[in-house]
Short mmCIF file of C-alpha atoms in Angstrom, two decimals:
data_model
loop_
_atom_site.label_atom_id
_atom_site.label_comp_id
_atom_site.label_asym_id
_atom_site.label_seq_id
_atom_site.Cartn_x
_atom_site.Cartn_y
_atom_site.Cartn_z
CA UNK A 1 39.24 -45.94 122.33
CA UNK A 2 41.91 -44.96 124.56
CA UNK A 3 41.12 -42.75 127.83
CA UNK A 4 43.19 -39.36 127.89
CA UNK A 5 44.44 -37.59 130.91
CA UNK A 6 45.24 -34.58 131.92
CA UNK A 7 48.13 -33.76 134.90
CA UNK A 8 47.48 -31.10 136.97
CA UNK A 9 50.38 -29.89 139.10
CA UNK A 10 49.85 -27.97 142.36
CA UNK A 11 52.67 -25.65 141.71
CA UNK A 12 53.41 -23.84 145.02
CA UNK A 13 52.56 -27.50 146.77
CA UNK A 14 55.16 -29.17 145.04
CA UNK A 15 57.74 -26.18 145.42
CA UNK A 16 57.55 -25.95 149.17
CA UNK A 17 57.72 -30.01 149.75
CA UNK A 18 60.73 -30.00 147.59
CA UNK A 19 62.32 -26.77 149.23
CA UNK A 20 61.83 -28.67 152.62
CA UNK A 21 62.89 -31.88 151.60
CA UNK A 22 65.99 -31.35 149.52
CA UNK A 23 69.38 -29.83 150.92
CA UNK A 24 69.93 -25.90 150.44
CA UNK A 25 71.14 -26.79 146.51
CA UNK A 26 73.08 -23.65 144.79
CA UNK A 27 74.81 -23.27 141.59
CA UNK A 28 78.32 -22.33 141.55
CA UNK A 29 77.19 -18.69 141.59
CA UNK A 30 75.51 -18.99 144.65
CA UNK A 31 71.89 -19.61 143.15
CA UNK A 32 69.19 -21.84 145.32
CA UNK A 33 67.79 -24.18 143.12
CA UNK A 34 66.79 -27.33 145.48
CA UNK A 35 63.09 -25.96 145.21
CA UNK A 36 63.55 -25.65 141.04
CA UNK A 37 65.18 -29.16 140.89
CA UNK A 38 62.53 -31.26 143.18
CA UNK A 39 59.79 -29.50 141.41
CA UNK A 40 61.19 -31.34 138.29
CA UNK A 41 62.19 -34.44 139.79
CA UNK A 42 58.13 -34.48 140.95
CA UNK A 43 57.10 -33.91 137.23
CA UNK A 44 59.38 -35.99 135.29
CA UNK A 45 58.25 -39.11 137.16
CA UNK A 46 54.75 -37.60 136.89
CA UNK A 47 55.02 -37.72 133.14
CA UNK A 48 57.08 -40.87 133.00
CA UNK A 49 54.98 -43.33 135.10
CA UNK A 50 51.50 -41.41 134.06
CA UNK A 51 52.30 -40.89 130.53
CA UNK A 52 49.59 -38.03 130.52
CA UNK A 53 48.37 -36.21 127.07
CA UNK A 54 48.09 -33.25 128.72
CA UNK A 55 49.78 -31.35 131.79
CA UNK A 56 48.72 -27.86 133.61
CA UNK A 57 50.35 -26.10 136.40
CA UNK A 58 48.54 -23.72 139.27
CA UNK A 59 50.21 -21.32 141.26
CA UNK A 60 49.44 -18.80 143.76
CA UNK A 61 50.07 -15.39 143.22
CA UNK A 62 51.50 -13.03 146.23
CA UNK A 63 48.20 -10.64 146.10
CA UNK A 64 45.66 -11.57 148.65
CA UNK A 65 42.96 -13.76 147.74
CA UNK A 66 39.24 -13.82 148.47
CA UNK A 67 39.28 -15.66 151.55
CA UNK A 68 41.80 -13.36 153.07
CA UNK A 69 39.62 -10.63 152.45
CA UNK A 70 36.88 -11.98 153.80
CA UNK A 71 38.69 -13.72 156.90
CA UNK A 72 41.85 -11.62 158.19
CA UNK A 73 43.13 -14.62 159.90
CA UNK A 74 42.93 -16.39 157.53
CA UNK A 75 46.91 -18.50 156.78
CA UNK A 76 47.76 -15.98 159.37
CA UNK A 77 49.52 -18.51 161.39
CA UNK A 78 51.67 -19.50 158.86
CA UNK A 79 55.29 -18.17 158.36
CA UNK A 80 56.39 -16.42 155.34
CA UNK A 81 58.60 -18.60 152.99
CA UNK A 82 62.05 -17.56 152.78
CA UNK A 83 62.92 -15.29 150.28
CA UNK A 84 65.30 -18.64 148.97
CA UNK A 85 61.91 -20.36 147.80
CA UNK A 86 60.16 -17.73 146.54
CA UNK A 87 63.08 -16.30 143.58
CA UNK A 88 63.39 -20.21 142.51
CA UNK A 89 59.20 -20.03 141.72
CA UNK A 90 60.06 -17.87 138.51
CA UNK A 91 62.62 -19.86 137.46
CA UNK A 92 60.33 -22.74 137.38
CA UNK A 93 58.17 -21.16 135.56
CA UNK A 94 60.60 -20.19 133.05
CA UNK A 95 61.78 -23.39 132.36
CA UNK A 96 57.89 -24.64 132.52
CA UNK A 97 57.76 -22.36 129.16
CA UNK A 98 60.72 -23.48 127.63
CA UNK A 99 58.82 -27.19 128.04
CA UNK A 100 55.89 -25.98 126.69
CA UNK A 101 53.35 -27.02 129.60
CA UNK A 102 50.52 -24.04 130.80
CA UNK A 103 50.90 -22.09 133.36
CA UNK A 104 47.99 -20.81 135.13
CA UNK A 105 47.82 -18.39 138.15
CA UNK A 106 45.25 -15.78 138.99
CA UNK A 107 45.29 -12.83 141.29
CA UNK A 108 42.65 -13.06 144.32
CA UNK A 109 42.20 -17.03 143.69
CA UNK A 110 44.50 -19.87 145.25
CA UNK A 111 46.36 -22.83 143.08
CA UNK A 112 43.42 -25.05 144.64
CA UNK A 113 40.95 -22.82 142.74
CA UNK A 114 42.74 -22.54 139.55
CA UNK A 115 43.34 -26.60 139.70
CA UNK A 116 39.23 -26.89 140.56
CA UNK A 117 38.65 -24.74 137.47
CA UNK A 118 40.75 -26.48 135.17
CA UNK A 119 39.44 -30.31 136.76
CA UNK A 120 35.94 -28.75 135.55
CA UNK A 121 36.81 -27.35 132.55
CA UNK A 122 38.53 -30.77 131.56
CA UNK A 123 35.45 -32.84 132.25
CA UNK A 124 33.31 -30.50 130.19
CA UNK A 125 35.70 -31.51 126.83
CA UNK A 126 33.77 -33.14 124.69
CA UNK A 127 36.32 -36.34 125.01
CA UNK A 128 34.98 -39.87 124.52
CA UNK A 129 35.87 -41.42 127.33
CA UNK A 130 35.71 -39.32 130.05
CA UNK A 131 39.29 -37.59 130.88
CA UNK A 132 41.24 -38.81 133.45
CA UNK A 133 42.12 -36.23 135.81
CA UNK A 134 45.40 -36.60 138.02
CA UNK A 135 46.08 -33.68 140.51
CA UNK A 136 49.69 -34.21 142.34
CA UNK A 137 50.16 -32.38 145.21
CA UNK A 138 51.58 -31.86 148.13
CA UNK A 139 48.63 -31.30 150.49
CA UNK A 140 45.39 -32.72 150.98
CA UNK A 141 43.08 -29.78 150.63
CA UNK A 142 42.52 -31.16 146.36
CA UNK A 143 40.62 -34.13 147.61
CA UNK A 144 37.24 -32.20 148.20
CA UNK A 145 36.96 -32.92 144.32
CA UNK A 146 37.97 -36.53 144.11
CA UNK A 147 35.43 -38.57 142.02
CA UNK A 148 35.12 -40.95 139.68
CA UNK A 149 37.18 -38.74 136.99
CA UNK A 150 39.20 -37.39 139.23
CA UNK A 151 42.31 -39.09 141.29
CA UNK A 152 44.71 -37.21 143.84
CA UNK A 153 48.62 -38.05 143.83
CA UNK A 154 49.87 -37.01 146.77
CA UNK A 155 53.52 -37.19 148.28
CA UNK A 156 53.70 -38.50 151.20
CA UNK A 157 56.93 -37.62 151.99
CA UNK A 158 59.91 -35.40 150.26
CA UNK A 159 59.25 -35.77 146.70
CA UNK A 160 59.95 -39.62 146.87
CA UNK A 161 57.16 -41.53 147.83
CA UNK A 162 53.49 -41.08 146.50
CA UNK A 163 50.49 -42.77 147.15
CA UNK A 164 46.79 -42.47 144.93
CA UNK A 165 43.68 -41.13 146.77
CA UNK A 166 40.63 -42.23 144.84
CA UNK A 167 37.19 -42.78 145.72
CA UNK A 168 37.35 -45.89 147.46
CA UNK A 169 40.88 -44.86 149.32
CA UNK A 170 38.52 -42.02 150.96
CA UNK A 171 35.94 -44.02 151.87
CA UNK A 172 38.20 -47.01 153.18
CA UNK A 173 40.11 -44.80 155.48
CA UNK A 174 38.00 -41.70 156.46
CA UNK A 175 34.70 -43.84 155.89
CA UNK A 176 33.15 -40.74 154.01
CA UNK A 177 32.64 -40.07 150.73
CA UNK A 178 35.13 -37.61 148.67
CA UNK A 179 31.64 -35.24 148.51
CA UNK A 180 31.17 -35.36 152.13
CA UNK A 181 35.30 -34.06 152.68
CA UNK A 182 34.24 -30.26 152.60
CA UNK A 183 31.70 -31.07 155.21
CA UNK A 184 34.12 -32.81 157.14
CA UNK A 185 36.72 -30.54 157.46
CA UNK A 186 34.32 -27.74 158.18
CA UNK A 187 33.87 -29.74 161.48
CA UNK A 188 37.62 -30.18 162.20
CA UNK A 189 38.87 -27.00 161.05
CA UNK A 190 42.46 -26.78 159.01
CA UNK A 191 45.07 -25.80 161.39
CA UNK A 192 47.51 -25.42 158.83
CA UNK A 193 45.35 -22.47 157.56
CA UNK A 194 44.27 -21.26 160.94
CA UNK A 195 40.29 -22.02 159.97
CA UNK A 196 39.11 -23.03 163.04
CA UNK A 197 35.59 -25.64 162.57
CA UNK A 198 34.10 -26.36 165.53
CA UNK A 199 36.22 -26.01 168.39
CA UNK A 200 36.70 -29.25 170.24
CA UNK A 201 35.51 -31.52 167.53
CA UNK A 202 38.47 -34.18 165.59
CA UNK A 203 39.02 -36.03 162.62
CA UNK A 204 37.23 -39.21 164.47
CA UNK A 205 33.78 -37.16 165.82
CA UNK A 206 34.14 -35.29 162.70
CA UNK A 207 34.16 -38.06 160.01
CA UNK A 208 31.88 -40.03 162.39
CA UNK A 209 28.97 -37.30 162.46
CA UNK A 210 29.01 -36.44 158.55
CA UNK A 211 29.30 -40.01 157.83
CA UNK A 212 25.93 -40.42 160.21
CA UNK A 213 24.31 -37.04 158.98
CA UNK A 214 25.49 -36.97 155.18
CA UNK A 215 26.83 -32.86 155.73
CA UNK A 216 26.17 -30.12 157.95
CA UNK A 217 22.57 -28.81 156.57
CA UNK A 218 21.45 -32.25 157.64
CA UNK A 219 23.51 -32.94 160.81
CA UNK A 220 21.64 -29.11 162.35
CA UNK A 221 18.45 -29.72 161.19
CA UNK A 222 18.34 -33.17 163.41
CA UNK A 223 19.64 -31.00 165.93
CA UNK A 224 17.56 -28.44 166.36
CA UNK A 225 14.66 -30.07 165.66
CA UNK A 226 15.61 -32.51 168.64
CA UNK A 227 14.78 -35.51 166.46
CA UNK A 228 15.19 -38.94 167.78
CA UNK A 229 18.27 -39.59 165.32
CA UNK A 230 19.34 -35.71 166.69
CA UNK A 231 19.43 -36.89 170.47
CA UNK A 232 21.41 -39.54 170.15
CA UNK A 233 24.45 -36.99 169.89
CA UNK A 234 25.99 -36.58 172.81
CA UNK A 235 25.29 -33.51 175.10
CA UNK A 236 28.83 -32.73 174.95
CA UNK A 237 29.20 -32.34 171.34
CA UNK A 238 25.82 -31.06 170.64
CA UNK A 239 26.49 -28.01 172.47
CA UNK A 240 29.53 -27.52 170.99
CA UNK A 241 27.91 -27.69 168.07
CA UNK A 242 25.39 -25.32 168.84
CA UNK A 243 28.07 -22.50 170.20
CA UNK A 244 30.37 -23.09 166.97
CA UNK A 245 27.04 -23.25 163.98
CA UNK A 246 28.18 -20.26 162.22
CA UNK A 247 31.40 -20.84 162.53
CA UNK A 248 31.50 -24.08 160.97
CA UNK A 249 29.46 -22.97 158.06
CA UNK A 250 31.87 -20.12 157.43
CA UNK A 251 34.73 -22.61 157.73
CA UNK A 252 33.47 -24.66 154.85
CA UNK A 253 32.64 -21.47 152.47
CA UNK A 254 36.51 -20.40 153.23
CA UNK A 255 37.74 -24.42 152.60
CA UNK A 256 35.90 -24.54 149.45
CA UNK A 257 37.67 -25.22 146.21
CA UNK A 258 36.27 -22.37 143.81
CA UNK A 259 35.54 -24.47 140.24
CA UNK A 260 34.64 -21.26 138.07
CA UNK A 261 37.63 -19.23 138.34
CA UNK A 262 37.84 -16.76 135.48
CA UNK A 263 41.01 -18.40 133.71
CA UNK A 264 41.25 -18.72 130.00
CA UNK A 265 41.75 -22.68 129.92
CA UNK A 266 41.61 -24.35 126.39
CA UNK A 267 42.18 -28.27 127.12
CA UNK A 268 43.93 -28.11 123.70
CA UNK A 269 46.22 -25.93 124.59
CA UNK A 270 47.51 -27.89 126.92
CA UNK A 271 48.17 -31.23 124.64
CA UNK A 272 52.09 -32.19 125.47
CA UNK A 273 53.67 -31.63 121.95
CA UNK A 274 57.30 -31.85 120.44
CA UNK A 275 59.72 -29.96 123.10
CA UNK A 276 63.00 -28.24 122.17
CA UNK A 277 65.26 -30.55 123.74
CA UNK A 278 68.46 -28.53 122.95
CA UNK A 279 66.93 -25.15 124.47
CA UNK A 280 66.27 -27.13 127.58
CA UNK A 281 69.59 -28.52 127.67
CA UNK A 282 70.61 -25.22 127.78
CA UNK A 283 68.61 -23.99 130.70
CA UNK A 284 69.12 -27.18 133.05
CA UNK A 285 72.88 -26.73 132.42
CA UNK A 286 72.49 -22.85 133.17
CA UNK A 287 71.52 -24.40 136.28
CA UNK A 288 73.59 -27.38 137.42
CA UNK A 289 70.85 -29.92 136.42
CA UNK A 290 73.47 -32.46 134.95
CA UNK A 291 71.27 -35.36 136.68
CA UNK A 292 68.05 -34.37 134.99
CA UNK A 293 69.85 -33.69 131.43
CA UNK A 294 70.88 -37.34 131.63
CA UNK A 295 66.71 -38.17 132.26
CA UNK A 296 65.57 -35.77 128.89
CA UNK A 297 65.77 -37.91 126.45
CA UNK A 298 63.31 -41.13 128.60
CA UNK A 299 61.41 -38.31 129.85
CA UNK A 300 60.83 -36.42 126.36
CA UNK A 301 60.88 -39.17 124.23
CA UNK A 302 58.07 -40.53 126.05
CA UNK A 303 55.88 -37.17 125.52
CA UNK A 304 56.99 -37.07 122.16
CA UNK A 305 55.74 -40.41 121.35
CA UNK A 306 52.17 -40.72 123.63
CA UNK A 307 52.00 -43.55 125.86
CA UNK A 308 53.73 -46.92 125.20
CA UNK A 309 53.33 -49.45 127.75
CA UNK A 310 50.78 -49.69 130.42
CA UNK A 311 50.38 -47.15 133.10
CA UNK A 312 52.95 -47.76 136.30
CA UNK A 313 51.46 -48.17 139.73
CA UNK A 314 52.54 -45.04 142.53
CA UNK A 315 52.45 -45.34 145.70
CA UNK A 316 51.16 -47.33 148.99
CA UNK A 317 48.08 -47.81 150.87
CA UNK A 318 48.71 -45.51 154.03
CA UNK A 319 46.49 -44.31 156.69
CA UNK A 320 44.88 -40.91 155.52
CA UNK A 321 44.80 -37.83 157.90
CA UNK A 322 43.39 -34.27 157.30
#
């Protein structure tokens, strides 16, 4: 029996890497669209070299999410996206209807969460075998959930290039295991949204202590306890350890991926089925997309039809930093 998979797309990922990477694109009226057409460059390849059954889409939401709350600085950091990216997100989702593929986004919870939730609702179908689970993305922060289901796409660079993180391409080039990630990072921190680990401590010392401890419950309790594996630490990063203990457990209850988000996810509901070609043609030409009305019928034919040849390889083998 053949395996099914499901897509999931890390909407507001894929949105900003394509903003970034493509020129300032505008219709004749003046209209940015370089965000809406990279997004779709992203998920037409997606669909033709994955041939998925079924595709979902996260997105943040502009309310505040828990973490915020709970952690002011939280992204803080980070600049606001231009008003130019943000008014091309609804028209993505617009023409995400018109396709027929799920939308999902939910106020107080991330895209991360929302693609966690749906990644655990998908391996709780009862599907003989297993779903496949593909998250693309354009960050990092999705590989906390890597396993043997589950498989990250992520673009390297632009919206050209993408390379597979499984569980071996972890362990080969962090020498951790995907479970061990969260732990990790609580170490290093995530500069990128200003949560801060324990100060002083890399990806190197990081990935070199959980890979010796196993996480952080262990890692303290040789510590503390001054056992003979805990003294081999160095004094220098045992006390920085010690001065930074709460705040690397607090780091990896903001950096954790929520899987229970209260969605209303039907795998089902998310089968690809026969698209509307001629309303779509009508909305890419609305907005210049003469390139991508040439792809439609490859694209749509082949989710149409299911999968006809064998899956195409993506990507390179590149060294992996978080």
């Amino acid at each position: 029996m053949e395996q099914k998979k499901i897509i999931i797309i890390d909407g507001n990922a894929i949105v900003h890497r394509a903003y970034h990477a493509l020129p300032l694109l505008t219709t004749k009226k003046g209209e940015p669209i370089n965000a809406v057409y990279g997004f779709f460059l992203v998920l037409f390849r997606a669909i033709k070299e994955l041939k998925p059954d079924y595709i979902a889409t996260a997105f943040d939401m502009a309310a505040p999410t828990f973490r915020s709350k709970i952690y002011q600085q939280y992204k803080a950091k980070r600049p606001r996206a231009p008003d130019s990216l943000h008014n091309q997100i609804p028209v993505i989702k617009k023409i995400l209807s018109t396709c027929k593929i799920s939308v999902f986004d939910k106020e107080g919870f991330e895209a991360d969460d929302l693609i966690g939730t749906i990644a655990n609702l998908s391996k709780k179908a009862q599907i003989y075998p297993p779903i496949e689970i593909i998250v693309i993305t354009g960050d990092l922060d999705a590989l906390q959930i890597v396993d043997k289901q589950t498989k990250v796409y992520h673009l390297r660079s632009g919206v050209k290039e993408m390379i597979l993180c499984d569980e071996d391409y972890i362990r080969e080039k962090l020498k951790i295991n995907p479970s061990q990630i969260l732990d990790y990072k609580a170490l290093r921190g995530d500069p990128s949204d200003n949560i801060p680990g324990v100060l002083g401590i890399g990806e190197k010392t990081a990935a070199n202590l959980i890979s010796e401890f196993n996480n952080l419950e262990n890692l303290y309790y040789h510590l503390e306890h001054h056992t003979s594996k805990g003294e081999k630490i160095s004094l220098k990063i045992a006390e920085k350890l010690r001065n930074f203990k709460e705040q690397a457990f607090f780091s990896r209850d903001l950096l954790k991926i929520v899987i229970n988000a209260p969605i209303n996810f039907n795998l089902k509901n998310c089968r690809i089925s026969k698209i509307d070609k001629k309303k779509i043609e009508t909305i890419f030409r609305e907005h210049e997309f003469h390139t991508l009305i040439k792809r439609l019928p490859e694209i749509f034919g082949k989710m149409d039809s299911g999968k006809e040849t064998k899956n195409a390889p993506i990507g390179e083998q590149i060294p992996l930093a978080l």
